[in-house]
Each structure stands twice: as structure tokens, then as C-alpha cells.
Coordinates of C-alpha atoms and ligand atoms in Angstrom, one line a residue:
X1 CA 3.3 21.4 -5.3
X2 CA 3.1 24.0 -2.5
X3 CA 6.1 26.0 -1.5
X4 CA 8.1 24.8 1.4
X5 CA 5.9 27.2 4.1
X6 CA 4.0 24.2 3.9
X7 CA 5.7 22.5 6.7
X8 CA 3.8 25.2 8.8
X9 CA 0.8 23.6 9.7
X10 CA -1.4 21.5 12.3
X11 CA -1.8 18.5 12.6
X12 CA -5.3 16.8 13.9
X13 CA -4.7 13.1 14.3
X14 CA -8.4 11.3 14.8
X15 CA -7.5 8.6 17.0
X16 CA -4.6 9.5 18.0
X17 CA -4.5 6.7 21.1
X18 CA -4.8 4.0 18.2
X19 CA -2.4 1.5 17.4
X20 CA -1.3 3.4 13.8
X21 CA -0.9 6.2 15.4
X22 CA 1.5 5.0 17.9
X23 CA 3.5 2.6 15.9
X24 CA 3.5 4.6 13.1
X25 CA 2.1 8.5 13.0
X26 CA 4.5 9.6 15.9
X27 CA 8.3 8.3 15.0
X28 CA 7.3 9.7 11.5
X29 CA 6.8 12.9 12.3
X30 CA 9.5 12.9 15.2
X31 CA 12.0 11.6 12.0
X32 CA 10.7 14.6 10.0
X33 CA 11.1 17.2 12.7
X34 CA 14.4 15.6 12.6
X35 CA 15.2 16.4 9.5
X36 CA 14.0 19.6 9.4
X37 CA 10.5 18.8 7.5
X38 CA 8.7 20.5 9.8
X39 CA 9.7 23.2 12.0
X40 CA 9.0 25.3 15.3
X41 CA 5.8 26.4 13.3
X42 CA 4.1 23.3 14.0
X43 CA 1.8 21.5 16.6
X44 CA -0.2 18.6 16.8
X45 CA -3.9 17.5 17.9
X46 CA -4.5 14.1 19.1
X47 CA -8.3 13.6 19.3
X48 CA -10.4 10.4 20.9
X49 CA -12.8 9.3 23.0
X50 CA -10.5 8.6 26.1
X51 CA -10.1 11.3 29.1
X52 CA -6.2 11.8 28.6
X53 CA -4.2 15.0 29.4
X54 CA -2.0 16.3 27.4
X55 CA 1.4 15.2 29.6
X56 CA 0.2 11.6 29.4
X57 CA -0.3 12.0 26.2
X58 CA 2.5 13.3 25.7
X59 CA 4.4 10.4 27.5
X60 CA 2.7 8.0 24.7
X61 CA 4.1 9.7 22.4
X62 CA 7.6 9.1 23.7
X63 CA 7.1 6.2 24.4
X64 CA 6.0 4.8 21.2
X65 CA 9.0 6.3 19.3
X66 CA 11.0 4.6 21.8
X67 CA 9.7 1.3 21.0
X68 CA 10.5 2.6 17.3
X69 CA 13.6 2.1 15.3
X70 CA 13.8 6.3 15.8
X71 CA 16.9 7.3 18.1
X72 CA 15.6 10.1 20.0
X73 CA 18.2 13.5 20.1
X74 CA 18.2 15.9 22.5
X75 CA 15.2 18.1 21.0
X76 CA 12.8 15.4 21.8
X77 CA 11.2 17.8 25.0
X78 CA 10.7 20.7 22.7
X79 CA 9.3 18.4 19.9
X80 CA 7.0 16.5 22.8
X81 CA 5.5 20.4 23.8
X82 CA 3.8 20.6 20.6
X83 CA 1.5 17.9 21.4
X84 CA -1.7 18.6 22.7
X85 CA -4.8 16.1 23.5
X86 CA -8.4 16.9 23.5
X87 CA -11.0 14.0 24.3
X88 CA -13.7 14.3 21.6
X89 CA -16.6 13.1 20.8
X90 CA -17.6 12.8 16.9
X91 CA -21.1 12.9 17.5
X92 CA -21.5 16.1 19.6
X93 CA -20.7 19.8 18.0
X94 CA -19.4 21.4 20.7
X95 CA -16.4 18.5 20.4
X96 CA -15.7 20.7 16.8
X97 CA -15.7 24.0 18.4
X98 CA -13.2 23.0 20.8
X99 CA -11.2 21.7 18.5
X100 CA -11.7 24.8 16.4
X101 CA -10.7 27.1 19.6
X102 CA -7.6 24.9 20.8
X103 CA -6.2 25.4 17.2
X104 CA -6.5 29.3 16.9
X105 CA -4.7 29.6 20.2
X106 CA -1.7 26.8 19.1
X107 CA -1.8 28.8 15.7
X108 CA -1.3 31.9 18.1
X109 CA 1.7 30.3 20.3
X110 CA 3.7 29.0 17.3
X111 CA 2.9 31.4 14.9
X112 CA 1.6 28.6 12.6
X113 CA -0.8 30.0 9.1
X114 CA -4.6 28.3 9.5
X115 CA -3.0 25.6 7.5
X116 CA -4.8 22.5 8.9
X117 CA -4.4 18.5 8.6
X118 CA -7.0 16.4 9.7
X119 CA -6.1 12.5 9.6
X120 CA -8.2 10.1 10.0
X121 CA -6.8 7.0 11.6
X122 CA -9.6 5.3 13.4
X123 CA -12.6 3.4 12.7
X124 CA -14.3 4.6 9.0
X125 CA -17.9 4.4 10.2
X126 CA -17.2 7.8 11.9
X127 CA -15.4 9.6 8.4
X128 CA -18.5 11.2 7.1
X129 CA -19.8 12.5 10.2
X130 CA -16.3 13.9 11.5
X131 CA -15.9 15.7 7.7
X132 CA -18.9 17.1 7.6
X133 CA -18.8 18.4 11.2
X134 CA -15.3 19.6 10.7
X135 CA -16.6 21.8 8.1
X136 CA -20.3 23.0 9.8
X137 CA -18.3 23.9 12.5
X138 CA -16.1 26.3 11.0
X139 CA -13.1 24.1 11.8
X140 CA -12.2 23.8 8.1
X141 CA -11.7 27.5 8.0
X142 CA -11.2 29.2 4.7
X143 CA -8.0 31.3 5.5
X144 CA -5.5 28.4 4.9
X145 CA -5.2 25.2 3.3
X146 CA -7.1 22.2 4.3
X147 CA -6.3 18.5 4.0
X148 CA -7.5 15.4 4.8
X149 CA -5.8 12.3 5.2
X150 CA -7.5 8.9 5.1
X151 CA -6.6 5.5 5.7
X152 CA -7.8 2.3 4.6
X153 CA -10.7 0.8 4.2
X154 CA -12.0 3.2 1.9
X155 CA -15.6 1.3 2.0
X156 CA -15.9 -2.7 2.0
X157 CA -17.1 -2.4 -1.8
X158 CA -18.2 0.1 -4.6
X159 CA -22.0 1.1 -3.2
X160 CA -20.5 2.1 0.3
X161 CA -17.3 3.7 -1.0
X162 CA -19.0 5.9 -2.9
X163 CA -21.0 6.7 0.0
X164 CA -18.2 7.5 2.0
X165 CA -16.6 9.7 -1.0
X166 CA -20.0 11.4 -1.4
X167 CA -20.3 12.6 2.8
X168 CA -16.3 13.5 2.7
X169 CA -16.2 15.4 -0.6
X170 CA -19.7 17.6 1.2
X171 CA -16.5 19.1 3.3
X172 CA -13.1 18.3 1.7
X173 CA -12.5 18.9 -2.2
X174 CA -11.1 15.9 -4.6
X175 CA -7.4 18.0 -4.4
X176 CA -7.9 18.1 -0.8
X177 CA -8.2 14.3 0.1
X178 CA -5.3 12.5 0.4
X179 CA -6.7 8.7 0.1
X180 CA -3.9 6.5 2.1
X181 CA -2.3 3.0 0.1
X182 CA 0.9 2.8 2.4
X183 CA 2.6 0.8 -0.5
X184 CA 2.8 4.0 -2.5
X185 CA 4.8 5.5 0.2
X186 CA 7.7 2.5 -0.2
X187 CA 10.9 3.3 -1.6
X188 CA 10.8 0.4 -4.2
X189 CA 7.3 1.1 -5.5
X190 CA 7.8 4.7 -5.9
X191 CA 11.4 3.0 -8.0
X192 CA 9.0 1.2 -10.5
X193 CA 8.2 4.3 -12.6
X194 CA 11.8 5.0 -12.0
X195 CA 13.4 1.9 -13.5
X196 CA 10.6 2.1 -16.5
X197 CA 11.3 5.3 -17.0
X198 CA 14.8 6.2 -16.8
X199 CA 16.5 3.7 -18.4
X200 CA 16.3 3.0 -22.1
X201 CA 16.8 -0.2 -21.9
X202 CA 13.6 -1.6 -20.7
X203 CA 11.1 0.7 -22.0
X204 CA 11.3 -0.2 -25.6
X205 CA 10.9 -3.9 -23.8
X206 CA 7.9 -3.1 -21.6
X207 CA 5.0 -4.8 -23.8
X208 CA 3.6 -7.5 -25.1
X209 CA 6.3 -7.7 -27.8
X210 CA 8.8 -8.9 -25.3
X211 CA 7.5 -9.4 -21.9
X212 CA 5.8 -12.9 -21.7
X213 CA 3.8 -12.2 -18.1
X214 CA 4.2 -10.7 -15.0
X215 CA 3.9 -11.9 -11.2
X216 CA 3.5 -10.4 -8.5
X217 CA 3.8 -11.7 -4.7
X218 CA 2.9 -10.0 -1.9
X219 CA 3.1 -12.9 1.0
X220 CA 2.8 -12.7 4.5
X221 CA 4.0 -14.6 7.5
X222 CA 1.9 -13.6 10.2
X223 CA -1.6 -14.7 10.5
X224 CA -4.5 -12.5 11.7
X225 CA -3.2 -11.6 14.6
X226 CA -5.5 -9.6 16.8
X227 CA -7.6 -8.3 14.4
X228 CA -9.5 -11.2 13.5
X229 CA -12.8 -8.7 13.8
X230 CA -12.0 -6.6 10.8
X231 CA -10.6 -9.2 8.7
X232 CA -12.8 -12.1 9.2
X233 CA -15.5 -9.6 7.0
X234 CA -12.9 -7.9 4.9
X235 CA -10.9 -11.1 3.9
X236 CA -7.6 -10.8 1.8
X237 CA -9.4 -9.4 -1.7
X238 CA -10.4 -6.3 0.2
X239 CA -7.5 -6.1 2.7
X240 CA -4.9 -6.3 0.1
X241 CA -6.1 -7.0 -3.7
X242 CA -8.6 -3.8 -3.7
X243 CA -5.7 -1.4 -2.8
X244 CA -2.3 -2.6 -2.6
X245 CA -1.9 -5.2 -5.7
X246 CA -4.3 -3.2 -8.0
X247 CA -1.8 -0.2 -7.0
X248 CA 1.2 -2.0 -8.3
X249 CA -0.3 -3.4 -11.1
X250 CA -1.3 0.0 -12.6
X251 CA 2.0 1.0 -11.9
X252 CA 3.5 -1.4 -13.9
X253 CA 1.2 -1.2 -16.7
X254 CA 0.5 3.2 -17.1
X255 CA 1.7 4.4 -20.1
X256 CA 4.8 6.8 -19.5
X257 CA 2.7 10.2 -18.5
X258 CA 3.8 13.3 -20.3
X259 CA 5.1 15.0 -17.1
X260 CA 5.8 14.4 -13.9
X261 CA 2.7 15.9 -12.1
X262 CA 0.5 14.3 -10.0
X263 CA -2.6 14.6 -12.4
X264 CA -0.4 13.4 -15.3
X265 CA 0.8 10.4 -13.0
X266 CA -3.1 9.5 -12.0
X267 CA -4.5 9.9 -15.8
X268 CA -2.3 7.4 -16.6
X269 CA -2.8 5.2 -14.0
X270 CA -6.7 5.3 -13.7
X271 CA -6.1 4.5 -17.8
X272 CA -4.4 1.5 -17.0
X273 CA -7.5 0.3 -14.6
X274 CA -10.0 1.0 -17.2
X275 CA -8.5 -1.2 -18.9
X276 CA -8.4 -3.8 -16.6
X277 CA -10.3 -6.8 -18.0
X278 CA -13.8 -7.4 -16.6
X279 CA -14.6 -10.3 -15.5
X280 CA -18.3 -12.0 -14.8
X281 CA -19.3 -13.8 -11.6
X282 CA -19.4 -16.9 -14.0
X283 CA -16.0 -16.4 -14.9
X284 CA -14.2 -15.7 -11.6
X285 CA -13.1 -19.1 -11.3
X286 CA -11.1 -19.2 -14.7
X287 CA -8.7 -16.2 -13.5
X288 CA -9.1 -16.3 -9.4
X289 CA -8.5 -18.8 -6.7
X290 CA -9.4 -18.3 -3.1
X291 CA -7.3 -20.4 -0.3
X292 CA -7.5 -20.0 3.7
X293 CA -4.7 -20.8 5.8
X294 CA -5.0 -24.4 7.8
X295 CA -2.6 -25.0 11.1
X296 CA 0.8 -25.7 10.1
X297 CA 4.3 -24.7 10.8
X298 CA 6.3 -21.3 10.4
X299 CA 10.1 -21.2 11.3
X300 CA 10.0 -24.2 13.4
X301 CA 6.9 -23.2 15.5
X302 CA 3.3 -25.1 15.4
X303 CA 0.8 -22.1 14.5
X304 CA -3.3 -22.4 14.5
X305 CA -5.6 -22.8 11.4
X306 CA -7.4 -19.6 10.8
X307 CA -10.9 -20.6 11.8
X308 CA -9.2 -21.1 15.4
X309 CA -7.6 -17.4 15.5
X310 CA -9.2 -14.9 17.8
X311 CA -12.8 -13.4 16.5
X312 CA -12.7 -15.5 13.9
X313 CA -16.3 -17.9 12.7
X314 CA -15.2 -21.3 13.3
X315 CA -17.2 -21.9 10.1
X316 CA -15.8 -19.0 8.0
X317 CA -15.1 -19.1 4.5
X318 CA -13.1 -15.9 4.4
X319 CA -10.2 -16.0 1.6
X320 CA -6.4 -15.5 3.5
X321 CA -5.0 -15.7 0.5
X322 CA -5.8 -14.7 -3.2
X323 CA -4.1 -15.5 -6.7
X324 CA -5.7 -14.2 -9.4
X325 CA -4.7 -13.7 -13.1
X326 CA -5.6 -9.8 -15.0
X327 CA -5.8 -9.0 -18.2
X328 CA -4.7 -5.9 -19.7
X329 CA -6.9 -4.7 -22.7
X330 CA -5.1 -2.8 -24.7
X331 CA -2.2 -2.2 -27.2
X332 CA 0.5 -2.4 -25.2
X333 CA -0.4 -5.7 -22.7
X334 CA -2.8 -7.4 -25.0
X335 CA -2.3 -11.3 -24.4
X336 CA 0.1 -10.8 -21.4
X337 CA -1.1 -12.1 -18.2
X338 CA -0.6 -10.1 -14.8
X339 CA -0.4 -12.6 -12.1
X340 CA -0.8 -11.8 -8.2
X341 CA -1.4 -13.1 -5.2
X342 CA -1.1 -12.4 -1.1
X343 CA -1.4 -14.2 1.9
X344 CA -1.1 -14.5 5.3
X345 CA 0.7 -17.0 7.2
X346 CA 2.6 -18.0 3.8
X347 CA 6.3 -18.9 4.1
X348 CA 7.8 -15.6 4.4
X349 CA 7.1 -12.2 4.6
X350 CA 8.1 -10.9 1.3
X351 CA 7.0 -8.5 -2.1
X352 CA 8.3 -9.2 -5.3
X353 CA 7.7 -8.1 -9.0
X354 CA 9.3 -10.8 -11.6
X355 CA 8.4 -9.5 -15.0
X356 CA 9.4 -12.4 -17.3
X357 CA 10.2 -12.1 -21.1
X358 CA 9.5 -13.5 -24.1
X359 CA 12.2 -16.6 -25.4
X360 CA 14.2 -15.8 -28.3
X361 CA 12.7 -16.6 -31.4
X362 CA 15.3 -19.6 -31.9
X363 CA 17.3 -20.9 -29.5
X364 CA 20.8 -22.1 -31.0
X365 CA 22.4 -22.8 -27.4
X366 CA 19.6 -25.5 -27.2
X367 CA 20.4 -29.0 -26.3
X368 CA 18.3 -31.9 -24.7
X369 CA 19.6 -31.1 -21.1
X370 CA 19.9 -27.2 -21.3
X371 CA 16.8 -25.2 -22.2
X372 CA 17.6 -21.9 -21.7
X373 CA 16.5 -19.7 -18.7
X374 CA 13.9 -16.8 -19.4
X375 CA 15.3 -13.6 -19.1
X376 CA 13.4 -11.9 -15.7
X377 CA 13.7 -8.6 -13.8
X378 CA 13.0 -8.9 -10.2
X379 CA 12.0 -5.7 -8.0
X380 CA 12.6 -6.6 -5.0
X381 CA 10.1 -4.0 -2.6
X382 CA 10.4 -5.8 1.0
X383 CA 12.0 -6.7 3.0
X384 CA 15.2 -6.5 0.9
X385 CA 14.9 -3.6 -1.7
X386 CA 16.4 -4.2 -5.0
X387 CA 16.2 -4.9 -8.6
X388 CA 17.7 -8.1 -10.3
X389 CA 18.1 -9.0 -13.6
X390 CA 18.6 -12.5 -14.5
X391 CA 20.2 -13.4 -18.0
X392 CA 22.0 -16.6 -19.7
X393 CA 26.2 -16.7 -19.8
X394 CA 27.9 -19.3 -20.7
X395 CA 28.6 -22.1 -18.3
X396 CA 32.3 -22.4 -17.1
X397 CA 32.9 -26.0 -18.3
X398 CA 34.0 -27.3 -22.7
X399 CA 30.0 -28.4 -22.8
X400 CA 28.9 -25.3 -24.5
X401 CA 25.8 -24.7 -22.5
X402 CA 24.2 -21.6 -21.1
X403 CA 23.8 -21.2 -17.2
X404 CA 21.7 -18.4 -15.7
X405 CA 23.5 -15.4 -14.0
X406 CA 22.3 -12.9 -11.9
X407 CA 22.8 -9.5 -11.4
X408 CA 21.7 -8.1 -8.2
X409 CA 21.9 -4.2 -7.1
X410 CA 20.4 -3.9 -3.3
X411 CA 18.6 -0.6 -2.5
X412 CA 18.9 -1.2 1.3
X413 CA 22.2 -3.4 1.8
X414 CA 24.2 0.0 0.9
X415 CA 25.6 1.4 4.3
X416 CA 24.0 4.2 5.7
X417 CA 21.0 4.1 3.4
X418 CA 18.1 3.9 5.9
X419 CA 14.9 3.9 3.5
X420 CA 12.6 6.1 5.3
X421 CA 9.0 4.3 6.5
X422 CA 6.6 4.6 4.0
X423 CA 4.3 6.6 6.7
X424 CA 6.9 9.3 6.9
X425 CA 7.1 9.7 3.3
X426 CA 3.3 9.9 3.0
X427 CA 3.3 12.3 5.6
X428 CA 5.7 14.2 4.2
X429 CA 4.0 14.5 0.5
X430 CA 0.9 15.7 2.3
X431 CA 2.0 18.0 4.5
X432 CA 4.0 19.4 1.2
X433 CA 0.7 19.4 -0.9
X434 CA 2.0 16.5 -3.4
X435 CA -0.9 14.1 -4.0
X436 CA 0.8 11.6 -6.3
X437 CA 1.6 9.0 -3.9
X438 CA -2.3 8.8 -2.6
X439 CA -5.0 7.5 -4.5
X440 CA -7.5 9.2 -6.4
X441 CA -11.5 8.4 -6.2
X442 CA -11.4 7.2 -9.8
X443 CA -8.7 4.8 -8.5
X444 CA -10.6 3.9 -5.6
X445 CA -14.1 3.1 -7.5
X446 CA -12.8 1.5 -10.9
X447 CA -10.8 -1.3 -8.2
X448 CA -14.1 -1.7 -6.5
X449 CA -15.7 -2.1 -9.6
X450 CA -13.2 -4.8 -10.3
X451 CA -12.4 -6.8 -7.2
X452 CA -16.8 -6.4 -6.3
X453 CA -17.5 -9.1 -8.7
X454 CA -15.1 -11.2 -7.2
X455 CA -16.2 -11.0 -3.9
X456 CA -20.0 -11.8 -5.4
X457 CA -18.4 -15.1 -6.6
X458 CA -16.9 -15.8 -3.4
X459 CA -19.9 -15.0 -1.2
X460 CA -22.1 -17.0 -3.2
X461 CA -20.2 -19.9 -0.9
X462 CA -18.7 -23.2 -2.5
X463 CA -15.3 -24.6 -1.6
X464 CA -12.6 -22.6 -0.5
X465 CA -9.1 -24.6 -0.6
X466 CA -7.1 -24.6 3.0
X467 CA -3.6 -23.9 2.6
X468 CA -0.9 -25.4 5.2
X469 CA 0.4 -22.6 7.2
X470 CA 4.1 -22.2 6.4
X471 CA 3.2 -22.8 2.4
X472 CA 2.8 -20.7 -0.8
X473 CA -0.7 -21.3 -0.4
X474 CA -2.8 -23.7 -2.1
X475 CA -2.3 -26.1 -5.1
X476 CA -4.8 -24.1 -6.8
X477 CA -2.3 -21.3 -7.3
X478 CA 0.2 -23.3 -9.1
X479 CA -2.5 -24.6 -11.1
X480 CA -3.6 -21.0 -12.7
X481 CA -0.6 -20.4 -14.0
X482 CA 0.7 -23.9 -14.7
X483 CA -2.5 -23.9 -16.9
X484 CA -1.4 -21.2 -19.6
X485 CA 2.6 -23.2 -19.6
X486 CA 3.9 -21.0 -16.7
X487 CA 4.7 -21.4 -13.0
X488 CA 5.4 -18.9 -10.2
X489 CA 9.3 -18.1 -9.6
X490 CA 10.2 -18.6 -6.1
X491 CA 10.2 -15.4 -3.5
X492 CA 13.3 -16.6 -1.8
X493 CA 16.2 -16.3 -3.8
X494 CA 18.1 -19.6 -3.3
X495 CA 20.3 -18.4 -6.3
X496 CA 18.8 -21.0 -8.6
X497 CA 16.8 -19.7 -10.9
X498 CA 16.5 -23.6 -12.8
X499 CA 13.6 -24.3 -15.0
Ligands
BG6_1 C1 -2.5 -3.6 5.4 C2 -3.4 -4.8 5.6 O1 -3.1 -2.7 4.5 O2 -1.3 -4.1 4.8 C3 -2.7 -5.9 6.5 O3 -4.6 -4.4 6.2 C4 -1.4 -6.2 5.9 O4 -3.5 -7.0 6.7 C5 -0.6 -5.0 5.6 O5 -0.7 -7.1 6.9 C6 0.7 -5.4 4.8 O6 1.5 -4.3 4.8 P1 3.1 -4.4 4.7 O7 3.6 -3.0 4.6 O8 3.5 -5.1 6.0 O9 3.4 -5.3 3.5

């Protein structure tokens, strides 16, 4: 990690009158300017196509943190003048040496070292030519440090990612690109090496010895929304299983690293992907199912089918939802199955881990009416963040049976714990020259390499289950699991955890 001079820097936000930028980019920096992150010694760029100056740009970026969570304090006019706006266009060179120009003199006014952040929040058809310009030009200037940040999609599959990787890495080093997964910026994902790792009593548990299978649920409530264009050729493989589940999974499965560094941290996990079963085309449909959300009902309200949202084919067969079953090849996970699956327009909004393990070898509380309940850790990522454990006690009556109890420690119910937004914390890490939280190329092409064959499957047509909106998606699901003697544990905790 960098020392704390760090903070110094500029900031050149690539589509900075996008929606990212203004629901999340600005109240994340304002919170870390806040808290004293970054200082005086700082300034940002916003850069895009539009004529804007920089008071109405400037006036954006009030008002989006207005329409944040963020309370604004009396430095927000001070904070507001180190915002500048340039219109820009990526094709044209002399767009770059403006750039480069506006930034010596802001580096001039507030005394800030050529320490320079580029971030890349618009459409990624334009990443290689902006890198690559950035660089001809003598914008990525060899005096300070230089980083890029980049959101998602990193390609649509393994043949154009590596393009992508291949025009950015002409300009940026590996150490220099910070590849965005906004999951790895939450408080309860960066908790799962944390609870693995700093408490003795699940480590010696976390194999194949004791744990039975894992699930993971990452479900959404909203459909498509307005962005019907991107997703209708992404679908929810790309949008979600590529990136965020693969993520968690290899969280869940790394070995412990040796020490805490970010290259320790990624060995491990890329480890954990290479060992990620591979599947063939002619096997995809024995470990995933596809479903796509019909009309249907959330929260009381009537809501449309998919193929009716906005931009959408009224023929598609673009997946909304996935459930899918890994395998782990090695020592430690041999034989236990890693379930996920995501959705939109499912019955909540929710992410949950439920590792389940193993039954005792006898069970001497046994009787016709009680089997006993498996014992289960639940992290609980959004919205409530939490861990819960669920064991057996004995049930308050003279029949001798077990009942299951759960413990329950909430992250976010504690007053005046306000996690921070996963963009801030990203930011943050970035701007502080800690990498661990963004994903590595080898991460990035082994999940291609993974989730590619899938999508090969899936293209290849066939029938792709609807799924009543307002459901846990379709029966298919429940069959994957119900076929190896298991079934998903609910996301919404009713308290009844009943076999
Ligand atoms: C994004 C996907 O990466 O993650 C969206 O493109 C999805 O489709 C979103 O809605 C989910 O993120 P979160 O943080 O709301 O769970």
C-alpha cells in the first residue's frame, strides 16, 4: 500500500454526466472528503461528450448528493470548487491534450503531485481508444502514479475481454488497473475472509469433511428497468454470474493466503477458479438452469413479463435468472456442491451465503417426528448485514426433542454503524493504491473461460423456463438441488428454519 500522500491526486471521471457517476461517484467522494480521505490537495475532471460548464456542472454534482443519503455540511462550496468539466471527445487528440493542460494548471492551484486517476464509467466500446490516447498523449505522465479504474462489463466473453485487456494494458500496467466488481467493495463480502479467518471455530470446519454444500442467493426485485438495451444481450450469466457470484464463490472457497497482501489474497483466489470444474456444452444442462421472468405480482403491484419491458425482443430468450451448481476440484471441496443463483424481479431484493453442514454421524435425539435441523451459517450481505448461525437446543416441552435456535448478530442494526457504500470504499482502496478489493485479469479470463461455455449452451436456443414475477424463479431451480437430496433455504427469515 502507498503512504497516505496518496489522497493527493486527480481525479478524471469518463462520463462523468452518466447515471453512476451521479448516483454513485459524487456522494462518495463528498463522504470521503468528509472524512478527511482526501484533502485540499485534490480536484476532479468530469469528461463527456455534452457542452457543460463547469458551474452547471458543478450544480449536478450537488444535486446528485442531495438526492443521496449524504447530508451535506457546511464545506460543500469549497468541496464543489474542485470540480471542473471539460467536453471531450475520445476520438480526437487534441480532446487528450486539453485534458493534459487543464490538469497541470489544477495540479498548479491545489498543489496536487502528477498523481492521476482516470475512471472509466461510460460505455466500454470506447476503453481501449481512451487508454491508449491517454498515454500517446502524454496525459499518463511518468512523474506520478497512474491508475485506472474500470467498471463492468469487462468484455461480453473471453475473446473480447482479452481484447480489451490487451488495448488497456498498451497504456496502464496490470498493478495499475483497478478492474471494478462493486460486491467486493460491501462490508459483508469483504467480512467473509474475516469470519473464515479469524475465528477458530469454523476454519478447521470449512471443507468437505464437515460442510455438506453451500448456496448462494443473490435475488433481485426490480426488473430491467430502463436498461433493457444492455441487458437484453448481456442476460443475467454475464450481468451477474461472470463477476459478482464467481467473486463470492472464490471467496468462500481460497485457501487462507499466507499474508494479507493483495497478491497473496488474488493467488489464492485465482487458485480457487482454476479449480473450478469445467463443464462441456453437453453438460450444461446437468449443473445450470436458465429461467426469464413472466408478468406477475411484486408487493401487491401487477408488473410486465420481461419480453414486454422497454428495448426488450418480444421474442428473446435472454436468461433473467440463473441457478447453477459448481464443483470445486480439489482437496478441500471435493464432492461439495456450490450452489447459486440471481434474478431479477424475484421476491425480494436480497444476498445470502447459507453454508450448510454435514449431519452427525448418528443422530440419538432421532424420533419419527423430529429429524434434526442441519447446522447452517448464514451471511447475511444485503440488505440486512449479518451472520447467523443456526444450531439444535432442546425443545421447552417433557418430549425430549430438539428444536432449531438461532443466533443472529446484525452488522447494520447496531446504532450509529452506517456501512459505507461499496463505491466509497472502492474509491477509497484506489485512490490509497490497495488493489485487493478489484479484480485481477486472471480473475477476469478464468470466469470467462467458465461462464463462456454456458452462454454457448444457452445461445444454441431450446426452451428457456418463464418464471412468475414475484417468485424464486423457476421450478427448475428447486429441481437441481432437490436432485442430489437438498433444497434451497429460504432468503427471508420467517424464523423457521423447519425441514
Ligand atoms: C450490477 C448489474 O452489476 O449489479 C445489475 O449490472 C444488478 O443488473 C446489480 O442490478 C446488483 O447490484 P446490487 O449491489 O444492487 O446487488
Amino acid at each position: 500500500m502507498d503512504n497516505k500522500s496518496d489522497g493527493y491526486c486527480t481525479l478524471v471521471i469518463f462520463g462523468a454526466t452518466g447515471d453512476l457517476a451521479k448516483r454513485k461517484l459524487f456522494p462518495s467522494i463528498y463522504n470521503l472528503y468528509k472524512k478527511g480521505e482526501i484533502c485540499h490537495n485534490f480536484a476532479v475532471v468530469g469528461v463527456a461528450r455534452r457542452e457543460w460548464s463547469d458551474e452547471f456542472f458543478q450544480e449536478n454534482v450537488l444535486n446528485s448528493i442531495k438526492e443521496s443519503k449524504v447530508e451535506i455540511g457546511d464545506d460543500i462550496d469549497e468541496f464543489l470548487e474542485h470540480f471542473r468539466y471539460l467536453a471531450f471527445d475520445v476520438t480526437d487528440k487534441r480532446s487528450y491534450q486539453n485534458l493534459n493542460a487543464l490538469l497541470h494548471n489544477l495540479e498548479e492551484e491545489y498543489h496536487i503531485p502528477s498523481n492521476r486517476m482516470f475512471y472509466m464509467a461510460m460505455a466500454p466500446k470506447f476503453f481501449g481508444t481512451i487508454a491508449s490516447s491517454l498515454k500517446s498523449e502524454g496525459v499518463t505522465n511518468e512523474k506520478g502514479w497512474n491508475r485506472l479504474i474500470i467498471e463492468k462489463p469487462f468484455g461480453h466473453d473471453l475473446p473480447s475481454a482479452e481484447q480489451l485487456n490487451d488495448e488497456i494494458r498498451e497504456a496502464f500496467r496490470e498493478d495499475e488497473i483497478y478492474r471494478i466488481d462493486h460486491y467486493l467493495g460491501k462490508e459483508m463480502v469483504q467480512n467473509i475472509e474475516v469470519i473464515r479467518f479469524a475465528n477458530a471455530i469454523f476454519e478447521p470446519l470449512w471443507n468437505n469433511r464437515y460442510i455438506s454444500n453451500i448456496q448462494i442467493t443473490s435475488s433481485e426485485s426490480l426488473g430491467v428497468e430502463d436498461r433493457g438495451g444492455y441487458y437484453d444481450h448481456a442476460g443475467a450469466l454475464r450481468d451477474m454470474v461472470q463477476n459478482h457470484m464467481l467473486q463470492m464463490v472464490s471467496l468462500l472457497a481460497m485457501e487462507p493466503p499466507i499474508r494479507l497482501t493483495t497478491e497473496e489474497i488474488r493467488s489464492e483466489k485465482i487458485k480457487a477458479l482454476r479449480a473450478l470444474r469445467p463443464i462441456s456444452v453437453e453438460e450444461v444442462d446437468n449443473y445450470f438452469v436458465r429461467g426469464q421472468y413472466a408478468p406477475g405480482e411484486i408487493k401487491g403491484e401487477e408488473v410486465p413479463g420481461y419480453r414486454s419491458e422497454p428495448n426488450v425482443d418480444p421474442e428473446s430468450i435472454t436468461e433473467t435468472f440463473v441457478a447453477g451448481k459448481l464443483m470445486i476440484d480439489n482437496f478441500r471441496w471435493a464432492g461439495v456442491p456450490i450452489y447459486i443463483r440471481t434474478g431479477k424481479r424475484m421476491t425480494e431484493k436480497s444476498t445470502k451465503i447459507v453454508i450448510q453442514f454435514k449431519e452427525l454421524p448418528m443422530n440419538l435425539y432421532y424420533k419419527e417426528e423430529d429429524q434434526m435441523h442441519p447446522n447452517l451459517l448464514i451471511i447475511h450481505i444485503q440488505p440486512d448485514e449479518g451472520i447467523s448461525l443456526v444450531l439444535n437446543g432442546k425443545k421447552v416441552d417433557a418430549t425430549g426433542l430438539t428444536t432449531p435456535v438461532k443466533l443472529d448478530y446484525c452488522n447494520n442494526c447496531i446504532d450509529g454503524v452506517n456501512t459505507p457504500e461499496a463505491y466509497e470504499k472502492l474509491l477509497h482502496d484506489a485512490i490509497q493504491g490497495d488493489a485487493t478489493n478489484f479484480t485481477h485479469w486472471d480473475e477476469v479470463s478464468l470466469s470467462w473461460q467458465f461462464v463462456d461455455v454456458i452462454s454457448k449452451a444457452w445461445e444454441k436456443g431450446g426452451h428457456i423456463p418463464g418464471y412468475k414475477s414475484g417468485s424464486m424463479g423457476p421450478e427448475e431451480s428447486e429441481q437441481l438441488l432437490a436432485k442430489d437430496g437438498f433444497k434451497w433455504w429460504p432468503i427471508i427469515d420467517g424464523g423457521s428454519y423447519s425441514i
